[in-house]
Coordinates of C-alpha atoms (C1' of nucleotides) in Angstrom, one line a residue:
Chain A
M1263 CA 0.0 0.0 0.0
L1264 CA 1.6 3.2 1.2
Q1265 CA 5.2 2.0 1.7
A1266 CA 8.4 3.5 0.5
N1267 CA 7.3 7.0 1.0
N1268 CA 8.7 7.9 4.4
V1269 CA 12.0 6.2 4.6
H1270 CA 14.0 8.8 6.5
H1271 CA 17.4 8.2 7.9
L1272 CA 17.6 8.4 11.6
K1273 CA 19.6 11.6 11.6
D1274 CA 17.0 13.3 9.5
V1275 CA 14.5 12.6 12.2
T1276 CA 16.5 13.4 15.2
N1277 CA 16.3 17.1 15.6
P1278 CA 12.8 18.0 14.5
V1279 CA 11.2 15.2 16.4
L1280 CA 13.1 15.8 19.6
F1281 CA 12.0 19.4 19.5
G1282 CA 9.0 19.8 21.7
V1283 CA 9.4 16.5 23.5
A1284 CA 9.6 17.0 27.2
P1285 CA 12.8 15.7 28.7
D1286 CA 10.9 13.5 31.1
S1287 CA 8.5 11.6 28.9
L1288 CA 8.2 8.0 27.7
Q1289 CA 8.6 9.2 24.2
G1290 CA 11.8 10.8 25.3
L1291 CA 13.2 7.5 26.7
F1292 CA 12.8 5.8 23.4
R1293 CA 14.1 8.7 21.3
R1294 CA 17.7 8.0 22.3
Q1295 CA 17.5 4.4 21.1
P1296 CA 18.3 3.2 17.5
V1297 CA 15.5 2.2 15.2
E1298 CA 15.2 -1.5 14.4
H1299 CA 13.4 -3.0 11.4
L1300 CA 11.0 -5.9 11.4
C1301 CA 9.9 -7.6 8.2
A1302 CA 6.2 -8.4 7.8
G1303 CA 5.4 -11.5 9.8
Q1304 CA 8.6 -11.4 11.8
S1305 CA 8.3 -12.1 15.5
L1306 CA 9.3 -9.5 18.1
F1307 CA 8.9 -11.6 21.2
L1308 CA 7.1 -14.8 22.3
E1309 CA 4.7 -15.4 25.1
G1310 CA 6.7 -16.8 27.9
D1311 CA 10.0 -15.1 27.0
A1312 CA 11.8 -13.2 29.7
A1313 CA 10.4 -9.6 29.4
R1314 CA 13.7 -7.9 29.1
H1315 CA 12.7 -5.1 26.8
L1316 CA 9.9 -2.6 26.2
F1317 CA 9.1 -1.5 22.7
E1318 CA 7.8 1.5 20.9
V1319 CA 6.3 1.2 17.4
V1320 CA 7.8 3.9 15.2
E1321 CA 6.1 2.9 12.0
G1322 CA 3.9 0.0 10.9
S1323 CA 1.8 -2.3 13.1
L1324 CA 2.2 -5.2 15.5
R1325 CA -0.2 -7.9 16.4
I1326 CA -0.4 -9.0 20.0
F1327 CA -1.6 -12.6 20.5
R1328 CA -1.8 -15.8 22.4
I1329 CA -2.1 -19.3 21.2
I1330 CA -4.1 -21.8 23.2
S1331 CA -4.3 -25.6 23.4
D1332 CA -5.1 -26.9 19.9
G1333 CA -3.6 -24.0 18.0
R1334 CA -6.4 -21.5 18.3
R1335 CA -5.0 -18.0 18.1
V1336 CA -6.5 -15.0 20.0
I1337 CA -5.3 -11.6 18.9
T1338 CA -5.7 -9.3 21.9
G1339 CA -4.7 -6.1 20.2
F1340 CA -2.9 -4.3 17.4
L1341 CA -0.2 -1.7 18.0
H1342 CA 0.3 1.2 15.7
A1343 CA 2.8 4.0 15.4
G1344 CA 3.3 5.6 18.8
D1345 CA 2.0 2.7 20.8
M1346 CA 4.1 0.8 23.3
A1347 CA 4.4 -2.9 24.0
G1348 CA 5.5 -4.6 27.2
V1349 CA 4.6 -1.9 29.7
S1350 CA 2.1 -4.1 31.6
M1351 CA 4.4 -6.9 32.6
T1352 CA 7.5 -7.7 34.4
G1353 CA 8.9 -11.2 34.5
N1354 CA 7.7 -12.9 31.3
Y1355 CA 5.7 -11.7 28.3
L1356 CA 2.0 -12.7 28.6
Y1357 CA 1.7 -12.7 24.8
S1358 CA 3.6 -12.8 21.6
A1359 CA 4.1 -9.9 19.2
E1360 CA 4.6 -10.0 15.5
A1361 CA 4.9 -7.4 12.7
V1362 CA 1.8 -7.2 10.6
V1363 CA 3.7 -5.4 7.9
D1364 CA 7.2 -4.1 7.6
T1365 CA 7.6 -2.2 10.9
R1366 CA 10.1 0.0 12.6
I1367 CA 10.5 -0.1 16.4
R1368 CA 12.7 1.2 19.2
R1369 CA 13.5 -0.8 22.4
I1370 CA 14.7 0.0 25.8
S1371 CA 15.6 -2.5 28.5
R1372 CA 13.2 -3.1 31.3
K1373 CA 16.0 -2.3 33.8
L1374 CA 16.6 1.1 32.3
F1375 CA 12.9 1.7 32.1
D1376 CA 12.3 0.9 35.7
A1377 CA 15.2 3.0 36.8
E1378 CA 14.0 6.0 34.9
V1379 CA 10.4 5.6 36.0
A1380 CA 11.5 5.3 39.6
K1381 CA 13.3 8.6 39.3
S1382 CA 10.6 10.6 37.7
P1383 CA 7.0 11.3 39.0
E1384 CA 6.1 12.5 35.5
L1385 CA 7.0 9.1 34.0
Q1386 CA 5.2 7.3 36.7
S1387 CA 2.0 9.1 35.9
E1388 CA 2.5 8.5 32.2
V1389 CA 2.9 4.8 32.9
F1390 CA -0.2 4.7 35.1
S1391 CA -2.0 6.5 32.4
L1392 CA -0.9 3.9 29.8
L1393 CA -2.0 1.0 32.0
R1394 CA -5.3 2.6 32.6
D1395 CA -5.9 3.0 28.8
E1396 CA -4.8 -0.5 28.3
M1397 CA -7.3 -1.6 30.9
A1398 CA -10.1 0.4 29.3
D1399 CA -9.4 -1.1 25.9
A1400 CA -9.4 -4.6 27.4
Q1401 CA -12.8 -3.8 29.0
D1402 CA -14.2 -2.7 25.7
Q1403 CA -12.9 -5.8 24.0
M1404 CA -14.4 -8.0 26.7
V1405 CA -17.8 -6.4 26.0
L1406 CA -17.3 -6.9 22.3
L1407 CA -16.4 -10.5 22.6
S1408 CA -19.0 -11.3 25.2
R1409 CA -22.2 -9.9 23.8
K1410 CA -21.8 -8.4 20.4
S1411 CA -22.9 -9.9 17.1
A1412 CA -20.6 -10.4 14.1
E1413 CA -21.9 -7.2 12.5
E1414 CA -21.5 -5.2 15.7
R1415 CA -18.0 -6.5 16.1
L1416 CA -17.0 -5.4 12.6
C1417 CA -18.5 -2.0 13.0
S1418 CA -16.8 -1.4 16.4
F1419 CA -13.6 -2.6 14.9
L1420 CA -13.7 -0.3 11.9
L1421 CA -14.5 2.7 14.1
R1422 CA -11.7 1.9 16.5
Q1423 CA -9.3 1.5 13.7
A1424 CA -10.3 4.8 12.3
E1425 CA -9.6 6.5 15.7
A1426 CA -6.5 4.6 16.6
A1427 CA -4.7 5.0 13.3
P1428 CA -5.7 8.2 11.6
G1429 CA -3.8 7.9 8.4
A1430 CA -3.1 10.6 5.9
R1431 CA -6.4 9.9 4.2
A1432 CA -8.4 10.0 7.4
N1433 CA -10.4 13.0 6.4
A1434 CA -11.8 11.2 3.4
G1435 CA -13.0 8.5 5.8
I1436 CA -10.5 6.0 4.6
V1437 CA -9.3 3.6 7.2
A1438 CA -6.1 1.5 6.7
L1439 CA -6.4 -2.2 7.6
P1440 CA -2.8 -3.4 7.3
M1441 CA -3.8 -6.8 8.8
T1442 CA -5.2 -9.8 7.0
R1443 CA -8.8 -11.1 7.3
L1444 CA -7.5 -13.9 9.5
D1445 CA -6.0 -11.3 11.8
I1446 CA -9.3 -9.5 12.0
A1447 CA -11.1 -12.7 12.6
D1448 CA -8.8 -13.8 15.4
Y1449 CA -9.1 -10.3 16.9
L1450 CA -12.9 -10.3 16.8
G1451 CA -13.5 -13.9 17.8
L1452 CA -14.9 -14.8 14.4
T1453 CA -13.8 -16.8 11.3
I1454 CA -12.4 -15.3 8.1
E1455 CA -15.6 -16.4 6.3
T1456 CA -17.8 -14.5 8.7
V1457 CA -15.6 -11.4 8.6
S1458 CA -15.7 -11.5 4.8
R1459 CA -19.5 -12.0 4.6
T1460 CA -20.1 -9.2 7.1
I1461 CA -17.9 -6.8 5.1
T1462 CA -19.7 -7.7 2.0
K1463 CA -23.1 -7.0 3.6
L1464 CA -22.0 -3.6 4.9
T1465 CA -20.7 -2.8 1.5
Q1466 CA -23.9 -3.8 -0.2
R1467 CA -25.8 -1.6 2.1
G1468 CA -23.6 1.3 1.1
I1469 CA -22.2 1.8 4.6
I1470 CA -18.6 1.1 3.7
C1471 CA -16.6 0.7 0.6
P1472 CA -13.5 -1.4 0.4
V1473 CA -10.4 0.3 -1.1
G1474 CA -8.2 -2.5 -2.2
R1475 CA -7.6 -5.3 0.3
H1476 CA -6.1 -3.2 3.1
A1477 CA -8.3 -0.2 3.4
V1478 CA -12.0 0.7 3.7
Q1479 CA -13.8 3.9 3.2
L1480 CA -16.4 4.7 5.8
L1481 CA -19.4 6.1 3.9
K1482 CA -22.0 6.3 6.7
H1483 CA -20.2 7.0 9.9
G1484 CA -23.4 7.5 11.8
V1485 CA -24.9 4.3 10.8
L1486 CA -21.7 2.5 11.7
V1487 CA -21.9 3.9 15.2
Q1488 CA -25.5 2.8 15.5
L1489 CA -24.6 -0.7 14.3
S1490 CA -21.6 -0.9 16.6
G1491 CA -23.9 -1.4 19.6
D1492 CA -21.8 1.1 21.6
G1493 CA -24.7 3.4 22.2
E1494 CA -25.3 4.3 25.8
Y1495 CA -28.1 2.5 27.6
F1496 CA -30.6 5.0 29.0
S1497 CA -34.1 4.1 30.0
D1498 CA -35.6 7.5 30.4
G1499 CA -34.7 8.9 33.8
C1500 CA -34.1 6.1 36.2
R1501 CA -32.4 2.9 35.3
Q1502 CA -35.1 0.2 35.3
I1503 CA -32.6 -2.6 35.1
S1504 CA -34.0 -5.8 36.2
Y1505 CA -30.8 -7.1 37.6
A1506 CA -30.1 -4.2 39.9
A1507 CA -32.0 -4.8 43.2
G1508 CA -30.5 -2.0 45.2
N1509 CA -30.0 1.7 44.6
H1510 CA -26.6 3.3 44.6
H1511 CA -25.2 4.9 47.7
Chain B
M1188 CA -21.8 8.5 54.6
L1189 CA -19.3 8.0 57.3
Q1190 CA -16.0 9.3 56.3
A1191 CA -12.6 10.4 57.5
N1192 CA -13.7 10.7 61.1
N1193 CA -12.4 7.3 62.3
V1194 CA -8.7 7.9 62.2
H1195 CA -7.3 5.3 64.5
H1196 CA -3.8 5.6 65.9
L1197 CA -1.5 3.9 63.6
K1198 CA 0.8 2.9 66.4
D1199 CA -1.8 0.5 67.6
V1200 CA 0.0 -2.2 65.6
T1201 CA -0.4 -4.8 68.3
N1202 CA -4.0 -5.1 67.2
P1203 CA -4.5 -8.6 66.0
V1204 CA -5.9 -7.4 62.7
L1205 CA -3.0 -5.1 62.0
F1206 CA -0.4 -7.6 63.1
G1207 CA 1.7 -8.8 60.2
V1208 CA 0.6 -6.0 57.8
A1209 CA 3.6 -4.0 56.6
P1210 CA 3.3 -0.3 57.6
D1211 CA 3.5 0.7 53.9
S1212 CA 1.1 -1.5 52.1
L1213 CA -2.2 -1.0 50.4
Q1214 CA -3.9 -3.3 52.9
G1215 CA -2.5 -0.9 55.6
L1216 CA -4.1 2.1 53.9
F1217 CA -7.5 0.5 54.2
R1218 CA -7.1 -0.9 57.7
R1219 CA -7.5 2.6 59.1
Q1220 CA -10.9 3.0 57.5
P1221 CA -14.2 2.0 59.0
V1222 CA -16.0 -1.0 57.5
E1223 CA -19.2 -0.4 55.6
H1224 CA -21.9 -2.8 54.8
L1225 CA -23.6 -3.5 51.5
C1226 CA -26.8 -5.7 51.3
A1227 CA -27.0 -8.3 48.5
G1228 CA -27.8 -6.5 45.3
Q1229 CA -26.9 -3.1 46.5
S1230 CA -24.9 -0.9 44.2
L1231 CA -21.5 0.4 45.3
F1232 CA -20.9 2.7 42.3
L1233 CA -22.1 3.2 38.8
E1234 CA -20.3 3.3 35.5
G1235 CA -19.7 7.0 34.7
D1236 CA -19.7 8.2 38.3
A1237 CA -16.8 10.4 39.4
A1238 CA -14.3 7.9 40.8
R1239 CA -13.8 9.5 44.1
H1240 CA -13.0 6.4 46.1
L1241 CA -11.2 3.1 46.0
F1242 CA -12.6 0.1 47.7
E1243 CA -11.4 -3.0 49.4
V1244 CA -13.6 -6.0 49.8
V1245 CA -13.4 -7.2 53.4
E1246 CA -15.9 -10.0 53.2
G1247 CA -18.4 -11.1 50.5
S1248 CA -18.3 -10.5 46.8
L1249 CA -18.8 -7.8 44.2
R1250 CA -19.7 -8.1 40.6
I1251 CA -18.1 -5.6 38.2
F1252 CA -20.1 -5.0 35.0
R1253 CA -21.1 -2.8 32.1
I1254 CA -24.5 -2.4 30.4
I1255 CA -24.6 -1.8 26.6
S1256 CA -27.2 -0.5 24.2
D1257 CA -30.3 -2.6 24.5
G1258 CA -29.7 -3.6 28.1
R1259 CA -27.2 -6.4 27.6
R1260 CA -25.0 -6.8 30.6
V1261 CA -21.4 -7.9 30.6
I1262 CA -19.8 -8.8 33.9
T1263 CA -16.1 -8.3 33.6
G1264 CA -15.1 -9.7 36.9
F1265 CA -16.0 -10.7 40.4
L1266 CA -14.1 -9.3 43.5
H1267 CA -13.7 -11.4 46.6
A1268 CA -12.3 -10.7 50.1
G1269 CA -8.9 -9.0 49.8
D1270 CA -9.5 -7.7 46.3
M1271 CA -9.6 -4.0 45.4
A1272 CA -11.9 -2.0 43.1
G1273 CA -11.2 1.3 41.4
V1274 CA -7.4 1.1 41.2
S1275 CA -7.3 1.2 37.5
M1276 CA -9.1 4.5 36.9
T1277 CA -9.0 8.1 37.7
G1278 CA -11.7 10.4 36.5
N1279 CA -14.9 8.3 36.1
Y1280 CA -15.6 4.6 36.9
L1281 CA -15.4 2.5 33.8
Y1282 CA -17.9 0.0 35.2
S1283 CA -20.5 -0.5 37.9
A1284 CA -20.1 -2.5 41.0
E1285 CA -22.7 -4.3 43.0
A1286 CA -22.7 -6.6 46.0
V1287 CA -23.4 -10.2 45.0
V1288 CA -24.3 -11.1 48.6
D1289 CA -24.2 -9.2 51.8
T1290 CA -20.7 -7.7 51.7
R1291 CA -18.4 -5.6 53.9
I1292 CA -16.0 -3.1 52.4
R1293 CA -13.7 -0.4 53.3
R1294 CA -13.1 2.8 51.2
I1295 CA -10.4 5.4 50.9
S1296 CA -10.6 8.6 48.8
R1297 CA -8.8 8.7 45.5
K1298 CA -7.1 11.9 46.8
L1299 CA -5.6 10.2 49.9
F1300 CA -4.7 7.2 47.9
D1301 CA -2.8 9.2 45.3
A1302 CA -1.1 11.2 48.0
E1303 CA 0.1 8.1 49.9
V1304 CA 1.2 6.3 46.8
A1305 CA 3.1 9.3 45.6
K1306 CA 5.0 9.2 48.9
S1307 CA 5.9 5.6 49.0
P1308 CA 7.8 3.5 46.5
E1309 CA 6.6 0.3 48.1
L1310 CA 3.0 1.3 47.5
Q1311 CA 3.8 2.3 43.9
S1312 CA 5.2 -1.1 43.1
E1313 CA 2.1 -2.7 44.8
V1314 CA -0.1 -0.6 42.6
F1315 CA 1.8 -1.5 39.5
S1316 CA 1.6 -5.1 40.5
L1317 CA -2.2 -4.9 41.0
L1318 CA -2.6 -3.3 37.6
R1319 CA -0.5 -6.0 36.0
D1320 CA -2.5 -8.8 37.6
E1321 CA -5.7 -7.0 36.5
M1322 CA -4.3 -6.9 32.9
A1323 CA -3.4 -10.6 33.0
D1324 CA -6.9 -11.5 34.1
A1325 CA -8.3 -9.4 31.4
Q1326 CA -6.1 -11.2 28.8
D1327 CA -7.3 -14.5 30.1
Q1328 CA -10.9 -13.4 29.9
M1329 CA -10.5 -12.2 26.3
V1330 CA -9.1 -15.6 25.4
L1331 CA -12.0 -17.3 27.1
L1332 CA -14.6 -15.1 25.4
S1333 CA -13.0 -15.2 22.0
R1334 CA -12.3 -18.8 21.4
K1335 CA -13.6 -21.1 24.1
S1336 CA -16.7 -23.3 24.0
A1337 CA -19.4 -23.2 26.6
E1338 CA -17.9 -26.2 28.4
E1339 CA -14.4 -24.8 28.3
R1340 CA -15.7 -21.6 29.7
L1341 CA -17.5 -23.3 32.6
C1342 CA -14.5 -25.4 33.5
S1343 CA -12.1 -22.4 33.3
F1344 CA -14.5 -20.5 35.5
L1345 CA -14.8 -23.2 38.1
L1346 CA -11.0 -23.6 38.3
R1347 CA -10.5 -19.8 38.6
Q1348 CA -13.1 -19.6 41.3
A1349 CA -11.4 -22.3 43.2
E1350 CA -8.1 -20.5 43.1
A1351 CA -9.4 -17.0 43.7
A1352 CA -11.7 -17.8 46.6
P1353 CA -10.3 -20.7 48.6
G1354 CA -13.0 -21.1 51.1
A1355 CA -12.9 -23.0 54.3
R1356 CA -14.0 -26.2 52.5
A1357 CA -11.4 -25.8 49.8
N1358 CA -9.5 -28.9 50.7
A1359 CA -12.6 -31.0 50.0
G1360 CA -12.6 -29.5 46.5
I1361 CA -15.7 -27.5 47.3
V1362 CA -15.9 -24.1 45.5
A1363 CA -18.3 -21.4 46.6
L1364 CA -20.4 -19.8 43.9
P1365 CA -22.1 -16.9 45.6
M1366 CA -23.4 -15.4 42.3
T1367 CA -26.5 -16.5 40.4
R1368 CA -26.6 -18.4 37.2
L1369 CA -27.4 -15.2 35.4
D1370 CA -24.2 -13.6 36.8
I1371 CA -22.2 -16.6 35.6
A1372 CA -23.8 -16.4 32.2
D1373 CA -23.1 -12.7 31.9
Y1374 CA -19.5 -13.3 33.0
L1375 CA -18.9 -16.1 30.5
G1376 CA -20.8 -14.6 27.6
L1377 CA -23.4 -17.3 27.6
T1378 CA -27.1 -17.6 28.6
I1379 CA -28.4 -19.0 31.8
E1380 CA -29.8 -22.0 30.0
T1381 CA -26.4 -22.9 28.5
V1382 CA -24.7 -22.5 31.9
S1383 CA -27.3 -24.7 33.4
R1384 CA -27.1 -27.4 30.7
T1385 CA -23.3 -27.4 30.9
I1386 CA -23.3 -27.8 34.6
T1387 CA -25.8 -30.6 34.3
K1388 CA -23.5 -32.4 31.7
L1389 CA -20.4 -32.0 33.8
T1390 CA -22.4 -33.4 36.8
Q1391 CA -23.6 -36.4 34.8
R1392 CA -20.1 -37.2 33.8
G1393 CA -19.1 -37.2 37.4
I1394 CA -16.6 -34.3 37.0
I1395 CA -18.4 -32.0 39.4
C1396 CA -21.1 -32.3 42.0
P1397 CA -23.4 -29.3 42.9
V1398 CA -23.7 -28.6 46.6
G1399 CA -26.8 -26.6 46.9
R1400 CA -27.2 -23.8 44.5
H1401 CA -24.2 -21.8 45.5
A1402 CA -21.4 -24.3 45.7
V1403 CA -19.9 -27.1 43.6
Q1404 CA -17.6 -29.9 44.5
L1405 CA -14.8 -30.5 42.0
L1406 CA -14.5 -34.3 41.8
K1407 CA -12.0 -34.7 38.9
H1408 CA -9.7 -31.7 39.0
G1409 CA -7.5 -33.1 36.3
V1410 CA -10.3 -33.6 33.8
L1411 CA -11.5 -30.1 34.6
V1412 CA -8.1 -28.7 33.7
Q1413 CA -8.1 -30.7 30.5
L1414 CA -11.5 -29.5 29.5
S1415 CA -10.7 -25.9 30.4
G1416 CA -8.7 -25.6 27.2
D1417 CA -5.9 -23.8 29.0
G1418 CA -3.3 -26.3 28.1
E1419 CA -0.3 -24.8 26.4
Y1420 CA 0.3 -25.2 22.7
F1421 CA 3.5 -27.0 21.7
S1422 CA 4.5 -26.2 18.2
D1423 CA 8.3 -26.8 17.8
G1424 CA 10.4 -26.3 20.9
C1425 CA 8.6 -27.5 23.9
R1426 CA 7.9 -24.4 26.0
Q1427 CA 6.2 -25.6 29.1
I1428 CA 4.6 -23.0 31.2
S1429 CA 2.8 -23.7 34.4
Y1430 CA -0.6 -22.2 34.8
A1431 CA 0.6 -19.0 36.5
A1432 CA -1.9 -16.4 35.3
G1433 CA -4.7 -15.1 37.3
N1434 CA -3.1 -14.7 40.7
H1435 CA -4.5 -11.8 42.6
H1436 CA -1.9 -10.0 44.5
Chain C
dC1200 C1' -49.3 -22.6 52.5
dG1201 C1' -48.6 -20.1 48.5
dC1202 C1' -46.1 -17.1 45.9
dA1203 C1' -41.9 -15.4 43.8
dT1204 C1' -37.6 -16.1 42.1
dG1205 C1' -34.1 -18.7 40.3
dC1206 C1' -33.0 -22.9 38.1
dT1207 C1' -33.6 -26.8 34.9
dT1208 C1' -35.2 -29.1 30.9
dG1209 C1' -37.1 -29.6 26.2
dA1210 C1' -38.1 -28.0 21.3
dA1211 C1' -37.5 -24.8 17.8
dT1212 C1' -34.7 -21.3 15.8
dT1213 C1' -30.8 -18.6 14.7
dT1214 C1' -26.1 -17.5 14.2
dA1215 C1' -21.8 -18.3 13.1
dA1216 C1' -18.7 -22.3 12.1
dT1217 C1' -17.4 -25.7 9.0
dC1218 C1' -16.7 -27.7 4.6
dA1219 C1' -15.9 -26.9 -0.2
dA1220 C1' -15.4 -24.4 -4.4
dC1221 C1' -14.0 -20.7 -6.8
dC1222 C1' -12.0 -16.0 -7.6
dC1223 C1' -8.7 -12.2 -7.5
dT1224 C1' -4.4 -10.2 -7.4
dA1225 C1' 0.4 -9.7 -6.6
dG1226 C1' 4.6 -11.7 -7.6
dT1227 C1' 7.4 -14.9 -10.5
dG1228 C1' 9.6 -16.4 -14.3
dG1229 C1' 9.7 -17.5 -18.9
Chain D
dC1110 C1' 4.4 -9.0 -22.0
dC1111 C1' 2.0 -12.7 -20.7
dA1112 C1' 1.0 -17.1 -18.4
dC1113 C1' 1.4 -19.4 -14.1
dT1114 C1' 1.1 -19.8 -9.3
dA1115 C1' 0.3 -19.3 -4.4
dG1116 C1' -1.9 -17.0 -1.0
dG1117 C1' -5.5 -14.4 0.6
dG1118 C1' -10.2 -13.5 -0.1
dT1119 C1' -15.1 -14.4 -1.4
dT1120 C1' -19.2 -17.1 -1.9
dG1121 C1' -22.4 -21.0 -1.3
dA1122 C1' -24.2 -25.2 1.1
dT1123 C1' -24.4 -27.7 5.2
dT1124 C1' -23.7 -28.5 10.0
dA1125 C1' -23.1 -27.5 14.9
dA1126 C1' -23.5 -24.8 18.8
dA1127 C1' -25.7 -21.9 21.5
dT1128 C1' -29.8 -18.8 21.8
dT1129 C1' -34.6 -18.2 22.1
dC1130 C1' -39.0 -19.6 23.4
dA1131 C1' -41.7 -22.2 26.4
dA1132 C1' -42.9 -25.1 30.3
dG1133 C1' -42.2 -27.0 34.5
dC1134 C1' -39.5 -27.7 38.9
dA1135 C1' -37.2 -26.4 43.4
dT1136 C1' -36.1 -23.4 47.0
dG1137 C1' -36.7 -19.9 50.1
dC1138 C1' -39.6 -16.7 52.4
dG1139 C1' -43.5 -14.0 53.9

DNA sequence: CGCATGCTTGAATTTAATCAACCCTAGTGG
DNA sequence: CCACTAGGGTTGATTAAATTCAAGCATGCG
């Protein structure tokens, strides 16, 4: 898709990017590290490995996943430029990470990271903030996997992708989907066939429009939100929820 | 609401309850607070409320849940004695919390909590540790919801309950299930009927044995582990990892 | 005792998975 | 430049799993 356009050398990037980055910030920690390159499909670390490093995605995407008993794969998230991997664990990695496409990353050692964070209250609150966001995403994903239909999952996914990775063509409502259908399926708890069929249906209804294999244009953003099932639940005034026996403090 | 008026002398460490609790520990923070009582079904806080307090469960159980669009409920976790609620957010609560049964809790204000944590490196690492465990549980739950069958979900659930809430009768393999079938269903992403049927099947196969409505005896622990689908997946090199996820503090 | 609530069981239905072709497209090599 | 190929993607038919609908059964409580 859109490769080969932004292949800067590290020295080109150094000055302008450092400008404006607070001395005490997580971004700042990584800035000093060299950029490494991962080819599409290459593994960054495996579930169970000693978690010796933390990573920042500079460009590209990672998939974060676990494999269970008979080979079933669960993708628990995608990381895009600016995201970090490995913050939420010490000891061993809880999941594996692979490059979805050619990807550039930076790494710092857990030891250095811990030392720097211990020294700086700013970094601490940044880390807390990251963990909170991670937790919030996990909550959303549990809701999606627990109670949403295939269509709702797809719509939620497209909207989240649109927010998380606002590409150059974002204003035209075009969302990049660097991952394969299998990746999407394993992320949404569906099969490739169901993902494909659902995309087809949304396309036929004029809600989205595929742009090649790895991008989609969102034509009816509002409808998409409706179908995502993320609407708040209000029942006019008081919550007449059958489960809730008591009233709140 | 009783608050901030019962500041006991901290030097009263000879108190049997305080004995053995490190001076700088999260437990210690709560120890100074009065115990409050929640009746079964009573709400502790609602999703969206200003997150002004953190809570510790002294006795009983809480359910943590969200409600989406048309009233569907997703329970993202249960909290038992010793667990804490509200650590992973500032601002507003991401979910609601209700007492499953009559429950006793302690609370401290977010402000006090933040202040104390800022002062103490020990508390900081305890908080990080809590957040990491919470993240690990969320990961496990995503795997369960994404790819496990009804039977696997039930077996996983029973095993987790057994570990998380080792009641007095734990040695006899008896697990307390204070929550209703609907709670279990909303936690596992199933319906009450499916939960019921699956329990019946496991019972018929002599793997478990219901003890009243709110407890189950695990007769074949090994089989249960097999059926839980949590076995590791060996592809090439044998990476054997003990089942180490899901340990609360 | 009688009601209410929660739980179980059975039958019908629905959703998504599975099984099985087939198509498209990018990449390869003649 | 085109044919060939492999992998990813789509589509259709069938099946399986879990949901929904519908009774009926226990348990607990006034």
